[in-house]
Coordinates of C-alpha atoms in Angstrom, one line a residue:
X1 CA -33.5 14.1 -0.4
X2 CA -32.1 13.1 -3.8
X3 CA -28.3 13.7 -4.1
X4 CA -26.9 15.7 -7.1
X5 CA -24.7 12.7 -8.1
X6 CA -24.4 9.0 -7.4
X7 CA -20.8 7.8 -7.8
X8 CA -20.2 4.2 -8.8
X9 CA -17.1 2.2 -9.5
X10 CA -17.1 1.1 -13.1
X11 CA -15.6 -2.3 -12.4
X12 CA -15.6 -4.7 -9.5
X13 CA -13.0 -4.2 -6.8
X14 CA -10.5 -6.5 -8.6
X15 CA -11.0 -4.7 -11.9
X16 CA -9.3 -1.6 -13.3
X17 CA -9.9 1.6 -11.3
X18 CA -12.5 4.0 -12.7
X19 CA -15.1 6.0 -10.8
X20 CA -18.1 7.2 -12.8
X21 CA -20.1 10.2 -11.4
X22 CA -23.2 11.1 -13.4
X23 CA -25.1 14.3 -12.5
X24 CA -28.9 14.1 -11.9
X25 CA -31.0 15.9 -14.5
X26 CA -28.0 16.8 -16.6
X27 CA -26.4 15.1 -19.6
X28 CA -23.1 15.3 -17.8
X29 CA -20.6 13.1 -15.8
X30 CA -17.1 13.1 -14.4
X31 CA -14.6 10.2 -14.5
X32 CA -11.9 9.6 -11.9
X33 CA -9.3 7.4 -13.6
X34 CA -9.5 5.7 -17.0
X35 CA -9.2 2.0 -16.4
X36 CA -11.1 -0.5 -18.6
X37 CA -14.4 1.3 -19.5
X38 CA -15.9 -1.6 -21.5
X39 CA -18.8 -2.1 -19.1
X40 CA -19.9 1.6 -19.4
X41 CA -22.5 2.1 -22.1
X42 CA -21.6 4.5 -25.0
X43 CA -24.4 6.7 -23.7
X44 CA -22.7 7.0 -20.3
X45 CA -19.3 7.6 -21.7
X46 CA -20.6 10.4 -23.9
X47 CA -21.9 12.2 -20.9
X48 CA -18.4 12.7 -19.7
X49 CA -17.0 16.3 -19.7
X50 CA -14.1 16.1 -17.2
X51 CA -11.6 13.3 -16.6
X52 CA -9.3 13.2 -13.6
X53 CA -6.4 10.7 -13.9
X54 CA -4.5 9.7 -10.7
X55 CA -1.4 8.5 -12.7
X56 CA -0.8 6.7 -16.1
X57 CA -0.1 3.2 -15.1
X58 CA -1.9 1.0 -17.7
X59 CA -4.7 -0.1 -15.4
X60 CA -5.6 3.6 -14.7
X61 CA -5.3 4.9 -18.3
X62 CA -6.1 2.1 -20.8
X63 CA -9.7 3.5 -21.1
X64 CA -8.4 6.6 -22.9
X65 CA -8.7 5.0 -26.3
X66 CA -12.3 4.0 -25.9
X67 CA -13.2 7.4 -24.6
X68 CA -11.5 9.1 -27.6
X69 CA -13.0 6.6 -30.1
X70 CA -16.5 7.5 -28.9
X71 CA -16.0 11.2 -29.0
X72 CA -14.4 11.4 -32.4
X73 CA -16.6 13.3 -34.8
X74 CA -18.5 15.1 -32.0
X75 CA -18.7 18.7 -31.0
X76 CA -17.1 18.6 -27.6
X77 CA -14.4 19.9 -25.3
X78 CA -13.0 17.3 -23.0
X79 CA -11.0 18.4 -19.9
X80 CA -8.3 16.1 -18.7
X81 CA -6.2 16.5 -15.5
X82 CA -3.2 14.3 -14.5
X83 CA 0.1 14.4 -12.6
X84 CA 3.6 15.3 -13.8
X85 CA 4.4 13.8 -17.1
X86 CA 0.7 13.7 -18.1
X87 CA 1.0 16.1 -21.1
X88 CA 3.6 13.8 -22.7
X89 CA 1.6 10.7 -21.9
X90 CA -1.5 12.1 -23.7
X91 CA 0.6 13.5 -26.6
X92 CA 2.2 10.1 -27.0
X93 CA -1.2 8.3 -27.1
X94 CA -2.5 10.7 -29.8
X95 CA 0.7 10.3 -31.8
X96 CA 0.2 6.6 -32.0
X97 CA -2.6 7.0 -34.6
X98 CA -2.8 8.3 -38.2
X99 CA -5.2 11.3 -38.4
X100 CA -5.3 12.0 -42.1
X101 CA -9.1 11.9 -42.3
X102 CA -10.1 14.2 -39.5
X103 CA -9.7 17.5 -41.5
X104 CA -13.0 16.6 -43.2
X105 CA -14.9 16.5 -39.9
X106 CA -17.5 19.2 -39.5
X107 CA -17.3 19.1 -35.8
X108 CA -14.6 20.3 -33.4
X109 CA -13.4 17.9 -30.8
X110 CA -10.8 19.5 -28.4
X111 CA -8.9 17.9 -25.7
X112 CA -7.9 20.4 -23.0
X113 CA -5.2 18.6 -21.0
X114 CA -3.8 20.0 -17.7
X115 CA -0.8 18.7 -15.9
X116 CA -0.7 19.2 -12.2
X117 CA 2.8 20.2 -10.9
X118 CA 3.9 21.4 -7.5
X119 CA 2.6 24.9 -7.3
X120 CA 1.4 25.2 -10.9
X121 CA -0.9 23.9 -13.7
X122 CA 0.4 23.5 -17.2
X123 CA -2.4 23.3 -19.9
X124 CA -2.1 22.2 -23.5
X125 CA -4.9 21.9 -26.1
X126 CA -5.1 19.2 -28.8
X127 CA -7.6 19.9 -31.6
X128 CA -9.0 17.0 -33.7
X129 CA -9.2 19.2 -36.8
X130 CA -5.4 19.9 -36.5
X131 CA -4.7 16.1 -36.3
X132 CA -4.4 16.6 -32.6
X133 CA -1.2 18.6 -33.0
X134 CA -0.6 20.5 -29.7
X135 CA -1.0 24.3 -29.4
X136 CA 2.2 26.2 -29.9
X137 CA 2.3 27.4 -26.3
X138 CA 1.2 25.9 -23.0
X139 CA -0.9 28.0 -20.6
X140 CA 0.8 28.1 -17.2
X141 CA -0.9 29.3 -14.0
X142 CA -0.3 29.0 -10.3
X143 CA -2.1 26.2 -8.5
X144 CA -2.9 25.6 -4.8
X145 CA -5.8 23.1 -4.5
X146 CA -8.6 23.5 -7.0
X147 CA -8.7 22.2 -10.6
X148 CA -12.3 23.0 -11.4
X149 CA -14.3 25.9 -9.9
X150 CA -18.0 26.3 -10.8
X151 CA -20.8 28.1 -9.1
X152 CA -22.1 24.8 -7.6
X153 CA -19.0 22.7 -7.1
X154 CA -15.2 22.4 -7.0
X155 CA -12.8 19.6 -7.8
X156 CA -9.5 19.7 -6.0
X157 CA -6.4 17.6 -6.0
X158 CA -3.6 16.6 -3.6
X159 CA -0.1 15.4 -4.6
X160 CA 0.7 12.0 -3.3
X161 CA 3.6 9.5 -3.5
X162 CA 3.4 6.2 -5.4
X163 CA 6.2 4.7 -7.5
X164 CA 5.4 7.7 -9.8
X165 CA 3.8 11.1 -9.1
X166 CA 0.1 10.4 -8.2
X167 CA -3.0 12.6 -7.5
X168 CA -5.9 12.2 -5.2
X169 CA -9.2 14.0 -6.0
X170 CA -12.1 15.5 -4.2
X171 CA -15.5 16.6 -5.7
X172 CA -17.2 19.1 -3.4
X173 CA -20.7 20.4 -3.9
X174 CA -21.0 23.9 -2.4
X175 CA -24.5 23.3 -1.1
X176 CA -27.4 21.0 -2.2
X177 CA -30.8 22.2 -3.5
X178 CA -33.7 19.8 -3.3
X179 CA -37.0 20.7 -4.9
X180 CA -40.3 20.2 -3.0
X181 CA -42.5 18.5 -5.6
X182 CA -45.6 19.1 -3.4
X183 CA -45.0 22.9 -3.6
X184 CA -44.4 22.7 -7.3
X185 CA -47.8 21.1 -7.7
X186 CA -49.5 23.5 -5.3
X187 CA -48.2 26.4 -7.5
X188 CA -49.3 24.8 -10.7
X189 CA -45.7 24.3 -11.9
X190 CA -44.1 21.3 -13.6
X191 CA -40.5 20.1 -13.4
X192 CA -38.3 21.0 -16.4
X193 CA -35.0 22.7 -17.4
X194 CA -36.1 25.9 -15.7
X195 CA -35.4 24.2 -12.3
X196 CA -31.7 23.8 -13.3
X197 CA -31.7 27.5 -14.2
X198 CA -33.3 28.2 -10.8
X199 CA -30.6 26.2 -9.0
X200 CA -27.9 27.9 -11.0
X201 CA -29.1 31.3 -9.9
X202 CA -28.9 30.1 -6.3
X203 CA -25.4 28.7 -6.8
X204 CA -24.3 32.0 -8.3
X205 CA -25.9 33.8 -5.4
X206 CA -28.0 36.0 -7.5
X207 CA -30.1 38.7 -5.7
X208 CA -33.5 37.8 -4.3
X209 CA -35.3 40.0 -6.8
X210 CA -33.8 38.1 -9.8
X211 CA -36.6 37.0 -12.1
X212 CA -37.1 33.3 -12.7
X213 CA -39.5 32.0 -15.4
X214 CA -41.2 28.8 -14.3
X215 CA -43.1 26.4 -16.6
X216 CA -46.8 25.8 -15.7
X217 CA -48.6 22.5 -15.8
X218 CA -51.1 23.7 -18.4
X219 CA -48.4 25.2 -20.6
X220 CA -47.0 28.7 -20.6
X221 CA -44.7 30.4 -18.1
X222 CA -45.1 32.3 -14.9
X223 CA -42.6 34.8 -13.4
X224 CA -41.4 34.6 -9.8
X225 CA -38.6 36.3 -7.9
X226 CA -35.7 34.1 -6.9
X227 CA -36.3 34.8 -3.2
X228 CA -40.0 33.8 -3.2
X229 CA -39.2 30.5 -5.1
X230 CA -36.3 29.7 -2.7
X231 CA -38.6 30.2 0.3
X232 CA -41.4 28.2 -1.2
X233 CA -40.1 25.2 -3.2
X234 CA -36.4 24.8 -2.2
X235 CA -34.8 22.9 0.7
X236 CA -31.1 23.8 1.0
X237 CA -28.7 21.5 2.8
X238 CA -25.0 20.8 2.9
X239 CA -23.5 19.7 -0.3
X240 CA -22.0 16.3 -1.1
X241 CA -18.3 15.6 -0.9
X242 CA -16.6 12.6 -2.6
X243 CA -12.9 11.7 -2.3
X244 CA -11.0 9.3 -4.5
X245 CA -7.6 8.0 -3.4
X246 CA -5.6 5.2 -5.1
X247 CA -2.1 3.8 -5.5
X248 CA -0.3 5.4 -2.6
X249 CA 2.4 4.4 -0.2
X250 CA 1.7 4.1 3.5
X251 CA 4.0 6.9 4.5
X252 CA 3.8 9.7 7.1
X253 CA 3.5 12.3 4.3
X254 CA 0.8 10.5 2.4
X255 CA -1.2 9.7 5.5
X256 CA -1.1 13.4 6.7
X257 CA -2.1 14.7 3.3
X258 CA -4.9 12.2 2.8
X259 CA -6.4 12.7 6.3
X260 CA -6.4 16.4 5.9
X261 CA -7.7 16.3 2.3
X262 CA -10.5 13.8 3.0
X263 CA -11.5 15.1 6.4
X264 CA -15.3 14.7 6.9
X265 CA -16.2 13.8 3.4
X266 CA -19.4 11.9 2.7
X267 CA -17.9 9.1 0.7
X268 CA -14.2 8.0 0.5
X269 CA -13.2 5.6 -2.3
X270 CA -9.7 4.3 -1.3
X271 CA -7.5 1.5 -2.5
X272 CA -7.1 -1.5 -0.3
X273 CA -4.8 -3.7 -2.4
X274 CA -3.5 -6.2 0.2
X275 CA -4.4 -7.8 3.4
X276 CA -2.5 -6.5 6.4
X277 CA -0.8 -9.9 6.8
X278 CA 0.9 -9.0 3.4
X279 CA 1.9 -5.5 4.4
X280 CA 5.5 -6.1 3.4
X281 CA 4.4 -6.8 -0.1
X282 CA 2.2 -3.8 0.0
X283 CA 5.2 -1.7 1.0
X284 CA 7.3 -3.1 -1.7
X285 CA 4.6 -2.4 -4.3
X286 CA 3.8 1.1 -3.0
X287 CA 0.2 0.3 -2.1
X288 CA -2.1 0.3 1.0
X289 CA -3.4 -2.7 2.9
X290 CA -7.1 -2.9 3.7
X291 CA -6.3 -2.2 7.3
X292 CA -4.3 0.9 6.5
X293 CA -7.0 2.2 4.2
X294 CA -9.6 1.7 6.9
X295 CA -7.5 3.4 9.5
X296 CA -7.0 6.4 7.2
X297 CA -10.7 6.6 6.5
X298 CA -11.5 6.5 10.2
X299 CA -8.9 9.1 11.1
X300 CA -10.4 11.3 8.4
X301 CA -13.9 10.9 9.9
X302 CA -15.5 10.1 6.6
X303 CA -19.1 9.1 6.6
X304 CA -18.9 6.2 4.2
X305 CA -15.9 4.0 3.1
X306 CA -15.6 2.0 -0.1
X307 CA -12.4 0.1 -0.4
X308 CA -11.4 -1.0 -4.0
X309 CA -8.5 -1.9 -6.2
X310 CA -7.9 -5.3 -4.6
X311 CA -4.9 -7.4 -5.7
X312 CA -5.9 -10.3 -7.9
X313 CA -4.1 -12.7 -5.5
X314 CA -7.2 -12.5 -3.3
X315 CA -9.7 -13.5 -6.0
X316 CA -12.7 -15.1 -4.2
X317 CA -11.7 -13.4 -0.9
X318 CA -13.0 -9.9 -1.4
X319 CA -15.0 -10.3 1.8
X320 CA -11.7 -10.5 3.8
X321 CA -10.4 -7.3 2.4
X322 CA -13.8 -5.5 2.9
X323 CA -14.1 -6.8 6.5
X324 CA -10.5 -5.8 7.4
X325 CA -11.0 -2.3 6.0
X326 CA -14.4 -1.7 7.6
X327 CA -13.2 -3.1 11.0
X328 CA -10.2 -0.8 11.0
X329 CA -12.4 2.1 9.9
X330 CA -14.8 1.7 12.8
X331 CA -12.0 1.3 15.3
X332 CA -10.2 4.4 14.1
X333 CA -13.4 6.4 14.3
X334 CA -13.4 5.7 18.0
X335 CA -9.8 6.7 18.6
X336 CA -9.1 9.9 20.5
X337 CA -8.0 12.9 18.5
X338 CA -4.2 13.1 18.3
X339 CA -3.5 9.4 18.5
X340 CA -1.4 8.6 15.4
X341 CA -1.2 5.7 13.1
X342 CA 1.6 3.1 13.3
X343 CA 3.6 3.7 10.1

């Protein structure tokens, strides 16, 4: 079964944090954090529609300039999400440039920036044609967990503690639709954009008698009901869940929030900055050790763990951080429910 998206870290575990998540069969991608994006091709960057920033320390936000540079002159709305102070951070970035030429652009680039605050979201739009001057009023609405809600997926956030306000993120697919290529062929149908429309109808829970126009192998179209296509060509399984956690203290509050937030996800990306022998340094710098990251992953019962954001002091020793995290993960998976972590 081919997944809907295959997340990959943009840089090696010692590089700037950034998680790139392209969508299969769609010219679309999400980015979690905006570290150095140099290794991403322009083609990949230009797939991005939503950007989720954990916090604005330089190694998590320096890629903003490359992203903006590539999108200038294009017809696009980019949605950004970040923690308290994020609106001012973005506005400050934009104010650092002269925009006297953008009024002549025929296209409309808009940055829709949302700041996540306890209990509420504050959104501000910056339009290229207006020299990125902010809108007169912010849109403020209540917030519980979700940042993005679409028929097929949600992206949610959790408030965490670092040296500054920080966010963790989770991408959750509601359910996954795989297409049986053997049944397409048996019905004389060919793959194409119509399959995305078919999936969209399923995600939106359209009625079984909804008409779907399928593309035939020899050309032309054939009409089916949604229900008969679902029974014949679709295999529906549980959706993917991906969680991204970085730059957090090892505190009772953080551990409780992360283990609840990441519970049972398919893939957890979590920072593992220091070896546990250096846990005092990790505490002073408000980061996790590899062992702590592994224990959190195991307590969360995640299916796959990827530790990252290793301190440069361990260059050439990535295998030690990886082994420490994975050993702690496997051990924590076996612990009885209710046994706590030593914080």
